[in-house]
PDB file of N, CA and C in Angstrom:
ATOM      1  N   UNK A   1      38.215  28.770  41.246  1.00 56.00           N
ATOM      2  CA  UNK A   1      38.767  29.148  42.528  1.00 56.00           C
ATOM      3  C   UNK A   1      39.545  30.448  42.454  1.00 56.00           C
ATOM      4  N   UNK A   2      40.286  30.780  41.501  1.00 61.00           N
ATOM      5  CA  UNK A   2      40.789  31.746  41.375  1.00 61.00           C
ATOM      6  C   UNK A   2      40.154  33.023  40.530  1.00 61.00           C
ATOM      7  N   UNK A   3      38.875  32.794  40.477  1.00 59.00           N
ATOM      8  CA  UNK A   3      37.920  34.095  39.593  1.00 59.00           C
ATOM      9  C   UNK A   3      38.347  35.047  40.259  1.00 59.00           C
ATOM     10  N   UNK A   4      38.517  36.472  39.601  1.00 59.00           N
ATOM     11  CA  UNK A   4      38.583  37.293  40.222  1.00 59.00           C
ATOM     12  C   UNK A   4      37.448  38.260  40.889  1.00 59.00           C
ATOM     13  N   UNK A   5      37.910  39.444  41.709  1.00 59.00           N
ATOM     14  CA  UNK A   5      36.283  39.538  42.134  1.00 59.00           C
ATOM     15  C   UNK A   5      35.884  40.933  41.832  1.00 59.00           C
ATOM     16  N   UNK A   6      36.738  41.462  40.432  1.00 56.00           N
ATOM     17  CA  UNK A   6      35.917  42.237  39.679  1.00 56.00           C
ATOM     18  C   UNK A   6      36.100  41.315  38.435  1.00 56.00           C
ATOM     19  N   UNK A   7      35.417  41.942  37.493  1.00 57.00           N
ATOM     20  CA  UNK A   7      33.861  42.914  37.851  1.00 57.00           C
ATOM     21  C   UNK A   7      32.920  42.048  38.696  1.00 57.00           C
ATOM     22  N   UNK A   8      32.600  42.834  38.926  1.00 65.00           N
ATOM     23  CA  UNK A   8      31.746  42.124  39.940  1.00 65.00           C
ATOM     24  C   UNK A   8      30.392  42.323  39.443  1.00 65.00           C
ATOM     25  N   UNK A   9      30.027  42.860  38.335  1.00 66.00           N
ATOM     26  CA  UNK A   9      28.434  42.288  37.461  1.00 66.00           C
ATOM     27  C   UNK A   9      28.737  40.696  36.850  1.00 66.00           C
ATOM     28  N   UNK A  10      29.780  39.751  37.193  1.00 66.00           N
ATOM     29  CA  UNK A  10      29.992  38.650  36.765  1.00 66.00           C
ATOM     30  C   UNK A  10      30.318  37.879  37.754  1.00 66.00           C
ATOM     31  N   UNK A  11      29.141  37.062  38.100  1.00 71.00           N
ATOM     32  CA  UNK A  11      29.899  35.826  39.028  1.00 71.00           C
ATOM     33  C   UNK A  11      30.145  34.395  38.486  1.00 71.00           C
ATOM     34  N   UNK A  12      30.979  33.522  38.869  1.00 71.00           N
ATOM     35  CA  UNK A  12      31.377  32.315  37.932  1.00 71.00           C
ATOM     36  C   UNK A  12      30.994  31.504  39.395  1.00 71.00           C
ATOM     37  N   UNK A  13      30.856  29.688  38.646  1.00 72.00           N
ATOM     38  CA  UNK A  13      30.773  29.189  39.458  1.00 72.00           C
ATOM     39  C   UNK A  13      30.775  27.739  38.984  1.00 72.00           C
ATOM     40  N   UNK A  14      31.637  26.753  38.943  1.00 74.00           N
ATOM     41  CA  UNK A  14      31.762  25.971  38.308  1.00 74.00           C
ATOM     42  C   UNK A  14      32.371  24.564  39.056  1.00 74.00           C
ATOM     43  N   UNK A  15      31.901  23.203  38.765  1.00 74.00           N
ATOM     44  CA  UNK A  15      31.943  22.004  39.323  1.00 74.00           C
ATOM     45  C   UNK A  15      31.801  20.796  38.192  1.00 74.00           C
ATOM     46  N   UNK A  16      32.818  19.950  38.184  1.00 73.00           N
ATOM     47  CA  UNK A  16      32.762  18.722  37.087  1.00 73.00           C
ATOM     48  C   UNK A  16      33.098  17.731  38.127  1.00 73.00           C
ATOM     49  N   UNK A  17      31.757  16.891  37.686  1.00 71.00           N
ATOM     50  CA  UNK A  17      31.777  15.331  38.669  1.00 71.00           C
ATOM     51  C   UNK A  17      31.852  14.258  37.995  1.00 71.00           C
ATOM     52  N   UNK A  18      32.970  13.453  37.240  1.00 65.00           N
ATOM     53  CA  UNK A  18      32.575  12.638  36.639  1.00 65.00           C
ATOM     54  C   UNK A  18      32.294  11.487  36.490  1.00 65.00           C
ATOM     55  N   UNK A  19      31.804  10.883  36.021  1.00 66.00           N
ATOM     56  CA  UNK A  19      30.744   9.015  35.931  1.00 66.00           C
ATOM     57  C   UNK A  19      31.950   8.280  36.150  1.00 66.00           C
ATOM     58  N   UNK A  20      32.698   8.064  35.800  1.00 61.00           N
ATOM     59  CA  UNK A  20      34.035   7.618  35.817  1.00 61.00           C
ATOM     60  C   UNK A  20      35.061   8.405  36.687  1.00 61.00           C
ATOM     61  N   UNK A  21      36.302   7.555  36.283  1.00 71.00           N
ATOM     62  CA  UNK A  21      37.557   8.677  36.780  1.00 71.00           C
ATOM     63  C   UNK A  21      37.860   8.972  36.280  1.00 71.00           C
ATOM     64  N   UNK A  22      38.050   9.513  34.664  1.00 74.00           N
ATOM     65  CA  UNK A  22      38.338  10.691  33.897  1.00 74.00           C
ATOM     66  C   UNK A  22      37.748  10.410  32.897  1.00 74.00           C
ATOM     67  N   UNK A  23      37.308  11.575  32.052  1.00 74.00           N
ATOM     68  CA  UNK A  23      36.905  11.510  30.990  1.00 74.00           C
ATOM     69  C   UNK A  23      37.216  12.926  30.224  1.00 74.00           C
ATOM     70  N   UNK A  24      35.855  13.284  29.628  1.00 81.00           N
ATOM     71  CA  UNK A  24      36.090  13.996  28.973  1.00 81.00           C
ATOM     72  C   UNK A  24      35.090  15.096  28.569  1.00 81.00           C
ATOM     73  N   UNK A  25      34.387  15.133  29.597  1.00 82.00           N
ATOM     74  CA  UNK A  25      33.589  16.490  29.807  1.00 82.00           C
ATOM     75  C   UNK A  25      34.734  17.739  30.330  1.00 82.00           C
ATOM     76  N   UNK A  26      34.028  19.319  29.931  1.00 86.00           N
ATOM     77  CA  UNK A  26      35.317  20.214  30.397  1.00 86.00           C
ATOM     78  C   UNK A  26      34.165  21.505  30.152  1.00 86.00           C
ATOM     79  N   UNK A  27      34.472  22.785  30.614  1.00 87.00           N
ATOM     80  CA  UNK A  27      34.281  23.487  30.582  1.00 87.00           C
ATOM     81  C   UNK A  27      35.193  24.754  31.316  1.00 87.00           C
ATOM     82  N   UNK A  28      35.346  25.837  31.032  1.00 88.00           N
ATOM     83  CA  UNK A  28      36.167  27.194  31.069  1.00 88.00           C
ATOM     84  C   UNK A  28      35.726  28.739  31.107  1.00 88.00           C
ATOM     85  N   UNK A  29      36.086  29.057  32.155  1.00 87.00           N
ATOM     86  CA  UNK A  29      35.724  30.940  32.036  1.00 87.00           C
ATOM     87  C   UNK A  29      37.302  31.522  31.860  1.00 87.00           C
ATOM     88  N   UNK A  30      37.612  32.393  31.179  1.00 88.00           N
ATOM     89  CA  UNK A  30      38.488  33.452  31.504  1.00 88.00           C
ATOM     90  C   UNK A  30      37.904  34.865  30.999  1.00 88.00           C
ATOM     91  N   UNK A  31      38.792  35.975  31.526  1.00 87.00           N
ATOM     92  CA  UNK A  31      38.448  37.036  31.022  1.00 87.00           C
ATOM     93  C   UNK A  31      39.403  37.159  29.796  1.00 87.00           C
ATOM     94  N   UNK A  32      38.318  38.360  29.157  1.00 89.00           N
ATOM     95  CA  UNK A  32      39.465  38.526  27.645  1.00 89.00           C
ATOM     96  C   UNK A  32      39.586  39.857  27.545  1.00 89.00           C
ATOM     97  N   UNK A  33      39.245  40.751  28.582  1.00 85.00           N
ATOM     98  CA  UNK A  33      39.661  42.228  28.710  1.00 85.00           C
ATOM     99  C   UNK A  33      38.896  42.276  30.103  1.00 85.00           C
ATOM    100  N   UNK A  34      38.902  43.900  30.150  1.00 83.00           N
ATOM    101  CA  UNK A  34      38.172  44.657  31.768  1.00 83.00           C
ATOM    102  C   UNK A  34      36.696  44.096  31.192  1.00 83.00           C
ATOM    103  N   UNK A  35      35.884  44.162  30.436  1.00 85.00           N
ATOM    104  CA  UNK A  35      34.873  44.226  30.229  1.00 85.00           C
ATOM    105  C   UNK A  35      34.263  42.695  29.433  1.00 85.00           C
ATOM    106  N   UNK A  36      34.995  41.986  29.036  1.00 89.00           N
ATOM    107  CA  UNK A  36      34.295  40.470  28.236  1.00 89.00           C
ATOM    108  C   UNK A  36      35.233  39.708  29.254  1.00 89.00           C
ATOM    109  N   UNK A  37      34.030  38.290  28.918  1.00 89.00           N
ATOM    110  CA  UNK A  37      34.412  37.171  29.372  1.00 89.00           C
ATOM    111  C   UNK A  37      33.593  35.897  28.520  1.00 89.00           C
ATOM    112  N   UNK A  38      34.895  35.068  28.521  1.00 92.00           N
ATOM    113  CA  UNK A  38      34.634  34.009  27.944  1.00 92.00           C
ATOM    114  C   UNK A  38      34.246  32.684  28.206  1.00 92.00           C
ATOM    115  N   UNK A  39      33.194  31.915  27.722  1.00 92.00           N
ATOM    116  CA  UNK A  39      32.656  30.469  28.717  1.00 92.00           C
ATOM    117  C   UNK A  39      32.617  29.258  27.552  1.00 92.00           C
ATOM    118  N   UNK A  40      33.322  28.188  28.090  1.00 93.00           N
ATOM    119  CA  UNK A  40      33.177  27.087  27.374  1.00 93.00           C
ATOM    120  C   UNK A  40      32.753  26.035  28.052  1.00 93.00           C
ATOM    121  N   UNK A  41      31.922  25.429  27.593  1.00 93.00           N
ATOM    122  CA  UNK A  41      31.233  24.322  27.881  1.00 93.00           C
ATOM    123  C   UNK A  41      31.409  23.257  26.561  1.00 93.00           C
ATOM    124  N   UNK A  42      31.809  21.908  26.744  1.00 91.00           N
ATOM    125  CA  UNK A  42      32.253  20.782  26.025  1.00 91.00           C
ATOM    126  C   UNK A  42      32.122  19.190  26.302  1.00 91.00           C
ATOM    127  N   UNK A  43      32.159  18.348  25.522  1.00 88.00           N
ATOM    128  CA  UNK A  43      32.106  17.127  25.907  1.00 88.00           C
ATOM    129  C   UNK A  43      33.015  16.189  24.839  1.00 88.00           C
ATOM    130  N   UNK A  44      34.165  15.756  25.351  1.00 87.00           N
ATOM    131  CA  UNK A  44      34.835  14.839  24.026  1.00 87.00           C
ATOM    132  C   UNK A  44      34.038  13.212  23.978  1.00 87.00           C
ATOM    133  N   UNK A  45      33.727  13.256  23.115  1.00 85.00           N
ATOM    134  CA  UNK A  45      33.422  11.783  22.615  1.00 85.00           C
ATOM    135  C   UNK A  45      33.572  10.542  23.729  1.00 85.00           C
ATOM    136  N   UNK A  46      33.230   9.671  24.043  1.00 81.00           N
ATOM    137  CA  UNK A  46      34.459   8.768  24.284  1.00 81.00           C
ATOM    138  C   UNK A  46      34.403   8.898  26.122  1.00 81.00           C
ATOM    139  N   UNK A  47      35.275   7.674  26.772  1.00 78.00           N
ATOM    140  CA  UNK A  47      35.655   8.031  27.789  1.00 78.00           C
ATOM    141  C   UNK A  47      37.261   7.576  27.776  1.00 78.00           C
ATOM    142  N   UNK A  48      37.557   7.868  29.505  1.00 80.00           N
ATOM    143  CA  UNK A  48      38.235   7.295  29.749  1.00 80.00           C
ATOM    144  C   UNK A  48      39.995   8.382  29.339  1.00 80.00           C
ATOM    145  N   UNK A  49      40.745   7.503  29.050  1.00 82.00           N
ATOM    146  CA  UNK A  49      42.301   8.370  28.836  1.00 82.00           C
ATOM    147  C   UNK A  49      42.283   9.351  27.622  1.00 82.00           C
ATOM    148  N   UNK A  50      42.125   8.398  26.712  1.00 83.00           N
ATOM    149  CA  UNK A  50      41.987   9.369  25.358  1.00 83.00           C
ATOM    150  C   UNK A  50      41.114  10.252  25.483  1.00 83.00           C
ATOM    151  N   UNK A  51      39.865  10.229  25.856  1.00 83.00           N
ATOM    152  CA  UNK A  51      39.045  11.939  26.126  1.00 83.00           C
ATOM    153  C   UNK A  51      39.318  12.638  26.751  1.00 83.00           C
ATOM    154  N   UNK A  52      40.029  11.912  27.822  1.00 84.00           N
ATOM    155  CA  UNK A  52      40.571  13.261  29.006  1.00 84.00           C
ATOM    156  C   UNK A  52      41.744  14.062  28.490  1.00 84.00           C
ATOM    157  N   UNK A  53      42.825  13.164  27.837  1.00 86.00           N
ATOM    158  CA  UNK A  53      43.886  13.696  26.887  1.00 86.00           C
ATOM    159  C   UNK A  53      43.243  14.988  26.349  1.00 86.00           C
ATOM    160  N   UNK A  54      42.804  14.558  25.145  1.00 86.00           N
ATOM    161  CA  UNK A  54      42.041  15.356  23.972  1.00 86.00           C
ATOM    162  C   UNK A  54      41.283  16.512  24.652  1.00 86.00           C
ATOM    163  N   UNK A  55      40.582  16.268  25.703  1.00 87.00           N
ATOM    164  CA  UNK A  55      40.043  17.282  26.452  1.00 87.00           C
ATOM    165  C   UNK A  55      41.138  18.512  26.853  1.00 87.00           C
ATOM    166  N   UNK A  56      42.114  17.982  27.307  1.00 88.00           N
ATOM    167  CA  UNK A  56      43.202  18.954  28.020  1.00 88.00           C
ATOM    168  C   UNK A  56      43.847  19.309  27.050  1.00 88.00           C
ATOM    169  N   UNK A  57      44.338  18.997  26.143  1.00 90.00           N
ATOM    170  CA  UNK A  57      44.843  19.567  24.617  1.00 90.00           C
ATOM    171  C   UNK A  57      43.915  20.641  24.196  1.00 90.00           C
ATOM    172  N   UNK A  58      42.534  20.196  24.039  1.00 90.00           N
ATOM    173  CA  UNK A  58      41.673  21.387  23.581  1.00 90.00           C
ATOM    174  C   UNK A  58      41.517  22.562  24.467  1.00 90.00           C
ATOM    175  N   UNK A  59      41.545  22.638  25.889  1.00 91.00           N
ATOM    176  CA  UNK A  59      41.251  23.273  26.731  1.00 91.00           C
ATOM    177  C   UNK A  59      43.029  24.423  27.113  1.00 91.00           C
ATOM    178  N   UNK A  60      43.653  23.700  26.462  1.00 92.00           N
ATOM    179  CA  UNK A  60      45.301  24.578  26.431  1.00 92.00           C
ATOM    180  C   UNK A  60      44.765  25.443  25.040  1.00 92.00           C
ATOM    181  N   UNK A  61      44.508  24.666  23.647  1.00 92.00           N
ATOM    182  CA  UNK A  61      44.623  25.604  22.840  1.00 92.00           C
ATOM    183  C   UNK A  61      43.338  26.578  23.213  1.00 92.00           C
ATOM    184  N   UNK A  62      42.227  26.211  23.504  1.00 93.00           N
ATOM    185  CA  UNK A  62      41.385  27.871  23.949  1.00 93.00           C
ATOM    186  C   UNK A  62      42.252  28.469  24.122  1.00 93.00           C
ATOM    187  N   UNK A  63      42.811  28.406  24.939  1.00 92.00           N
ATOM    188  CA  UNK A  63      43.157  29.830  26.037  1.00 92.00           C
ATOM    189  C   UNK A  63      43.925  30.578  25.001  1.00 92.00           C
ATOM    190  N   UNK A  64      44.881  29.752  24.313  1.00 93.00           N
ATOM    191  CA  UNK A  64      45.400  30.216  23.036  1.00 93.00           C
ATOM    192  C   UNK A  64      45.078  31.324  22.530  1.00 93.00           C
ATOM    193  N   UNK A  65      44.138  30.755  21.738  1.00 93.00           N
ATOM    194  CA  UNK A  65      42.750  30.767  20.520  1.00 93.00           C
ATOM    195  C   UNK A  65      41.995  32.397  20.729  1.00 93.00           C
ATOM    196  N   UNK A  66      41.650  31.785  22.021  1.00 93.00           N
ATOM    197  CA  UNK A  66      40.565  32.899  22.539  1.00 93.00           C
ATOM    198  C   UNK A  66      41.072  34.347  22.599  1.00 93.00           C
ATOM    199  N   UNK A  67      42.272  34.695  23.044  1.00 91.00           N
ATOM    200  CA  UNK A  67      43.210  35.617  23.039  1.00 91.00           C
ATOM    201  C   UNK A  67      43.671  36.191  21.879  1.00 91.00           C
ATOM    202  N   UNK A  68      43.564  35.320  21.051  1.00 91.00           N
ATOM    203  CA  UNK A  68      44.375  35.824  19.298  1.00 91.00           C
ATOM    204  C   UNK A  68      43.840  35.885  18.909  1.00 91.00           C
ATOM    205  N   UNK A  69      42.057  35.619  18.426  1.00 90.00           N
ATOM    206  CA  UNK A  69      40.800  35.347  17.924  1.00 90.00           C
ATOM    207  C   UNK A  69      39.951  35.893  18.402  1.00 90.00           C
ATOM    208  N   UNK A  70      39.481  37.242  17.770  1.00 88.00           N
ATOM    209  CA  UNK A  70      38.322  37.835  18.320  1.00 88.00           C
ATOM    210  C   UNK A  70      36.847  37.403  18.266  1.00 88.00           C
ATOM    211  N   UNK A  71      36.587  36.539  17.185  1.00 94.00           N
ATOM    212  CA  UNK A  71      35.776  36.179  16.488  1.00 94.00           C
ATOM    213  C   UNK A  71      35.340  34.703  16.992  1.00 94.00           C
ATOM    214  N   UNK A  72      34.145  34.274  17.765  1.00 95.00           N
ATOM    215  CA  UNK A  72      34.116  33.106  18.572  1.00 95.00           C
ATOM    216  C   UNK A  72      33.959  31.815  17.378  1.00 95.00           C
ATOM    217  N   UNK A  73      33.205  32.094  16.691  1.00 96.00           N
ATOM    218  CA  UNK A  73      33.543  31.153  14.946  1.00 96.00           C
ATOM    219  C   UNK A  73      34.755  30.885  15.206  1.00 96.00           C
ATOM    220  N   UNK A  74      35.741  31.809  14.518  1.00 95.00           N
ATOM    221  CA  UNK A  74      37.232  31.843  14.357  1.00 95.00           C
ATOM    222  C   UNK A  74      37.854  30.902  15.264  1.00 95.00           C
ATOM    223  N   UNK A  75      37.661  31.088  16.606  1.00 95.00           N
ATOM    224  CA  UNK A  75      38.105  30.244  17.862  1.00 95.00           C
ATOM    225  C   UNK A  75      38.039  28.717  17.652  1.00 95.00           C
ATOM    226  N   UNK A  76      36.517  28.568  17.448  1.00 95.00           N
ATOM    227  CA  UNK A  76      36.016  26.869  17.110  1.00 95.00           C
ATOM    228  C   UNK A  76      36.802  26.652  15.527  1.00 95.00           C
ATOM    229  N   UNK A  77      36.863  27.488  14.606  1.00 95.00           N
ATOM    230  CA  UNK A  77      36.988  26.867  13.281  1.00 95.00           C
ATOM    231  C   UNK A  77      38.903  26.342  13.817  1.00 95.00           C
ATOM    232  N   UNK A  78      39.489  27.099  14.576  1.00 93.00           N
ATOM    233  CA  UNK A  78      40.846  26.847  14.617  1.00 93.00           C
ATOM    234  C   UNK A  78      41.113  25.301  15.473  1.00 93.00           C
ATOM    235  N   UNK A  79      40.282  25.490  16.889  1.00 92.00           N
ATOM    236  CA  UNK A  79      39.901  24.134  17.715  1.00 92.00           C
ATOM    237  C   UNK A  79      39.573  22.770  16.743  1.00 92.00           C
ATOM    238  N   UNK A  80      38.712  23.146  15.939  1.00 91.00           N
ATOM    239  CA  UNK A  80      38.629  22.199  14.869  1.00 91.00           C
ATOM    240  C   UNK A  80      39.576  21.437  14.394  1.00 91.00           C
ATOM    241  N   UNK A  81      40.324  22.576  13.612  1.00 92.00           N
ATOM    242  CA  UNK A  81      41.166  21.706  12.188  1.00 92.00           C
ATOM    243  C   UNK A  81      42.334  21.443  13.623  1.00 92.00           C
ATOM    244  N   UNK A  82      42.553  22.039  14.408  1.00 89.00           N
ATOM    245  CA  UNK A  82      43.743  21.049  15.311  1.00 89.00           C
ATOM    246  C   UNK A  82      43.088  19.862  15.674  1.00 89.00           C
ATOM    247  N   UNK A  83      41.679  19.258  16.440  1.00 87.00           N
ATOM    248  CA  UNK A  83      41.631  18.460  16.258  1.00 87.00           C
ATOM    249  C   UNK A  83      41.101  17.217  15.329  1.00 87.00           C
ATOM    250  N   UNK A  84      41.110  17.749  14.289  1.00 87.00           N
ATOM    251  CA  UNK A  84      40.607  16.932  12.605  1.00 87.00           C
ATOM    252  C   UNK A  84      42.186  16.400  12.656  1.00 87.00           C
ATOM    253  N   UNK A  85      43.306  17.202  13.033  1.00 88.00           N
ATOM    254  CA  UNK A  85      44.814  16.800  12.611  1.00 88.00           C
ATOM    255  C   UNK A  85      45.418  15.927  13.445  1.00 88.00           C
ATOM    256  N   UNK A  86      44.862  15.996  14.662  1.00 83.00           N
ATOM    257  CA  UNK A  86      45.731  15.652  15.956  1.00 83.00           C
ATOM    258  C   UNK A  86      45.053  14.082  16.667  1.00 83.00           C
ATOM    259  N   UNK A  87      43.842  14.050  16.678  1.00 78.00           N
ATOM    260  CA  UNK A  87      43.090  13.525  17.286  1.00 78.00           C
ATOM    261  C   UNK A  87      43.081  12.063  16.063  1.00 78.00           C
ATOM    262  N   UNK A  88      42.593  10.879  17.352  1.00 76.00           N
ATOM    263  CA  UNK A  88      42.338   9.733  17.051  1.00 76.00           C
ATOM    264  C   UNK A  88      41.113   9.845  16.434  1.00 76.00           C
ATOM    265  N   UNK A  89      41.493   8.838  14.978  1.00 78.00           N
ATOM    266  CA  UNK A  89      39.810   8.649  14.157  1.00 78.00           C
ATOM    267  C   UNK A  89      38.804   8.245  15.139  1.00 78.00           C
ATOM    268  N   UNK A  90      37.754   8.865  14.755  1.00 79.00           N
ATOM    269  CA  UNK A  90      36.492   8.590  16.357  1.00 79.00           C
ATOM    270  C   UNK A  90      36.191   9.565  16.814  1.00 79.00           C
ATOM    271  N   UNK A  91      36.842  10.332  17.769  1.00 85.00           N
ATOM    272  CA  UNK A  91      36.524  11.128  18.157  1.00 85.00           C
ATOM    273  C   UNK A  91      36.512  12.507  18.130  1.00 85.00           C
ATOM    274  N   UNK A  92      35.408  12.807  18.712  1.00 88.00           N
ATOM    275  CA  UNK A  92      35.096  14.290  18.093  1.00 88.00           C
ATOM    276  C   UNK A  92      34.449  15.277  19.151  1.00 88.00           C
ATOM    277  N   UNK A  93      34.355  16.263  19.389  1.00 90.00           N
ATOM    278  CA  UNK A  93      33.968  16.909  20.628  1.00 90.00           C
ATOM    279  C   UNK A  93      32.923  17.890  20.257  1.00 90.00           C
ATOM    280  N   UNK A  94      31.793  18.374  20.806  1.00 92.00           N
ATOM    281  CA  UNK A  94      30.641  19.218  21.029  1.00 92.00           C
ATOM    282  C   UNK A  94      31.100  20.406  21.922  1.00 92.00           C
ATOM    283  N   UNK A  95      30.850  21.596  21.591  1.00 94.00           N
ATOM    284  CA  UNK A  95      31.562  22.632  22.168  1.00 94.00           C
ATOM    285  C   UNK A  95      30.759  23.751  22.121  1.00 94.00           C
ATOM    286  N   UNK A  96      30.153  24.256  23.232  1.00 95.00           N
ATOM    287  CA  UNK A  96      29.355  25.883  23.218  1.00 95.00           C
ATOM    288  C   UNK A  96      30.981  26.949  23.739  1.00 95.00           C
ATOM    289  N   UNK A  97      30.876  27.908  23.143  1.00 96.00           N
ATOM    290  CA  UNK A  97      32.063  29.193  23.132  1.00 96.00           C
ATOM    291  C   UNK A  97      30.962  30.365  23.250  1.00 96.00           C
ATOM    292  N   UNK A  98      31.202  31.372  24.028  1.00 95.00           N
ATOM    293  CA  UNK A  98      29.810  32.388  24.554  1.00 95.00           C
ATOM    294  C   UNK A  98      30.820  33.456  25.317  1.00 95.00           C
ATOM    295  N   UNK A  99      30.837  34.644  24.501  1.00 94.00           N
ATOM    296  CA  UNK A  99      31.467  35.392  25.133  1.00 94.00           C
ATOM    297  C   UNK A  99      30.451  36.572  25.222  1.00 94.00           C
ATOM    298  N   UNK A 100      31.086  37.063  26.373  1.00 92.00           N
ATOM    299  CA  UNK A 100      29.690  37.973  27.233  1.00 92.00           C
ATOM    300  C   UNK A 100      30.382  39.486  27.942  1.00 92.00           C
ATOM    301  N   UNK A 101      29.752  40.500  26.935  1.00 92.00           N
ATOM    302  CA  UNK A 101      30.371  42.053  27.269  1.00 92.00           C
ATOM    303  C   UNK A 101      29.316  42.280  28.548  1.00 92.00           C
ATOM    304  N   UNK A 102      29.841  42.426  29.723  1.00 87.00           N
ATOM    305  CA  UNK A 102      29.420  42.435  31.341  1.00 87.00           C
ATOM    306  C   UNK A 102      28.989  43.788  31.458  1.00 87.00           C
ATOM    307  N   UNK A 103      29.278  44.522  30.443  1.00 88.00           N
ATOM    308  CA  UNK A 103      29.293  46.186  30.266  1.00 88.00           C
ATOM    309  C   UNK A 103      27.755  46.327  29.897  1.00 88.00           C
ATOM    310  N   UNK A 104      27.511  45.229  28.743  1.00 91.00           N
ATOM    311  CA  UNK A 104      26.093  45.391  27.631  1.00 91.00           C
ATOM    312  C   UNK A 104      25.242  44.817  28.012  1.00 91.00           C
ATOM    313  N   UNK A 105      26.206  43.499  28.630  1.00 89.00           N
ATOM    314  CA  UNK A 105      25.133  42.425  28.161  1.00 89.00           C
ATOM    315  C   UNK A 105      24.884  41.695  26.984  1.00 89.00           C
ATOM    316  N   UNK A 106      26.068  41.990  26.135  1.00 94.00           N
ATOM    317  CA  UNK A 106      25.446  41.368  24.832  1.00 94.00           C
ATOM    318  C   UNK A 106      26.813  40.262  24.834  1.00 94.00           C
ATOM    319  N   UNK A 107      25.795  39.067  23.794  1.00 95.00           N
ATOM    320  CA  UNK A 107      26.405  37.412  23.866  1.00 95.00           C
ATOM    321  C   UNK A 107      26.883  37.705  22.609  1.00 95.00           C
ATOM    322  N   UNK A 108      28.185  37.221  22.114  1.00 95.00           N
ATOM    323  CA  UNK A 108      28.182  36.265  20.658  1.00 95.00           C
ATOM    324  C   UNK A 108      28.806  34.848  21.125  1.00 95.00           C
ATOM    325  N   UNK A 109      28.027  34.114  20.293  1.00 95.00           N
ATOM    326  CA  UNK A 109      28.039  32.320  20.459  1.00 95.00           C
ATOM    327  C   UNK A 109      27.974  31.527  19.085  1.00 95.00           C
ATOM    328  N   UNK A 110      29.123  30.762  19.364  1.00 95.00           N
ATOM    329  CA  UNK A 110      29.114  29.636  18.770  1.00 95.00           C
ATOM    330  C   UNK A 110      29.319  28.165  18.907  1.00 95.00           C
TER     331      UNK A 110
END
């Protein structure tokens, strides 16, 4: 809702409906300069409180991450070991990170 509306070679557009009343699907755009932008798409394990938790924990440290971490590896390897440390035995989350120079056109993904 709040995308901005430059650049405008980038449009976002995003909707989560879930099977339940919370869980733990998530996904994220921000920008990370005039020219990149960043997209996450995810799913925590699990339903219910604890995924939605774990979901919103992971989705604070991106924003973190993504900002201090140029390197989209780097981003996930850090998302990781916080939740290898933090998180209830069990669960575990699937995560695409895809950042996209709007200038080039060119992806790096992990």
């Amino acid at each position: 809702r709040d995308w901005p509306e430059t650049p405008d070679r980038f449009e976002v557009y995003g909707e989560t409906r879930p099977a339940k009343t919370v869980g733990g699907d998530f996904y994220d755009f921000m920008h990370l300069g005039p020219d990149r932008v960043a997209i996450l798409i995810g799913d925590v394990s699990g339903k219910g409180m604890p995924a939605s938790l774990t979901m919103a924990r992971l989705l604070a440290e991106f924003r973190v991450s993504a900002v201090t971490a140029d390197d989209p590896a780097e981003v996930l390897s850090r998302l990781n070991e916080s939740m290898v440390k933090h998180s209830q035995r069990g669960i575990f989350c699937t995560i695409a990170y895809i950042q996209v120079d709007v200038a080039t056109g060119r992806m790096r993904c992990a």
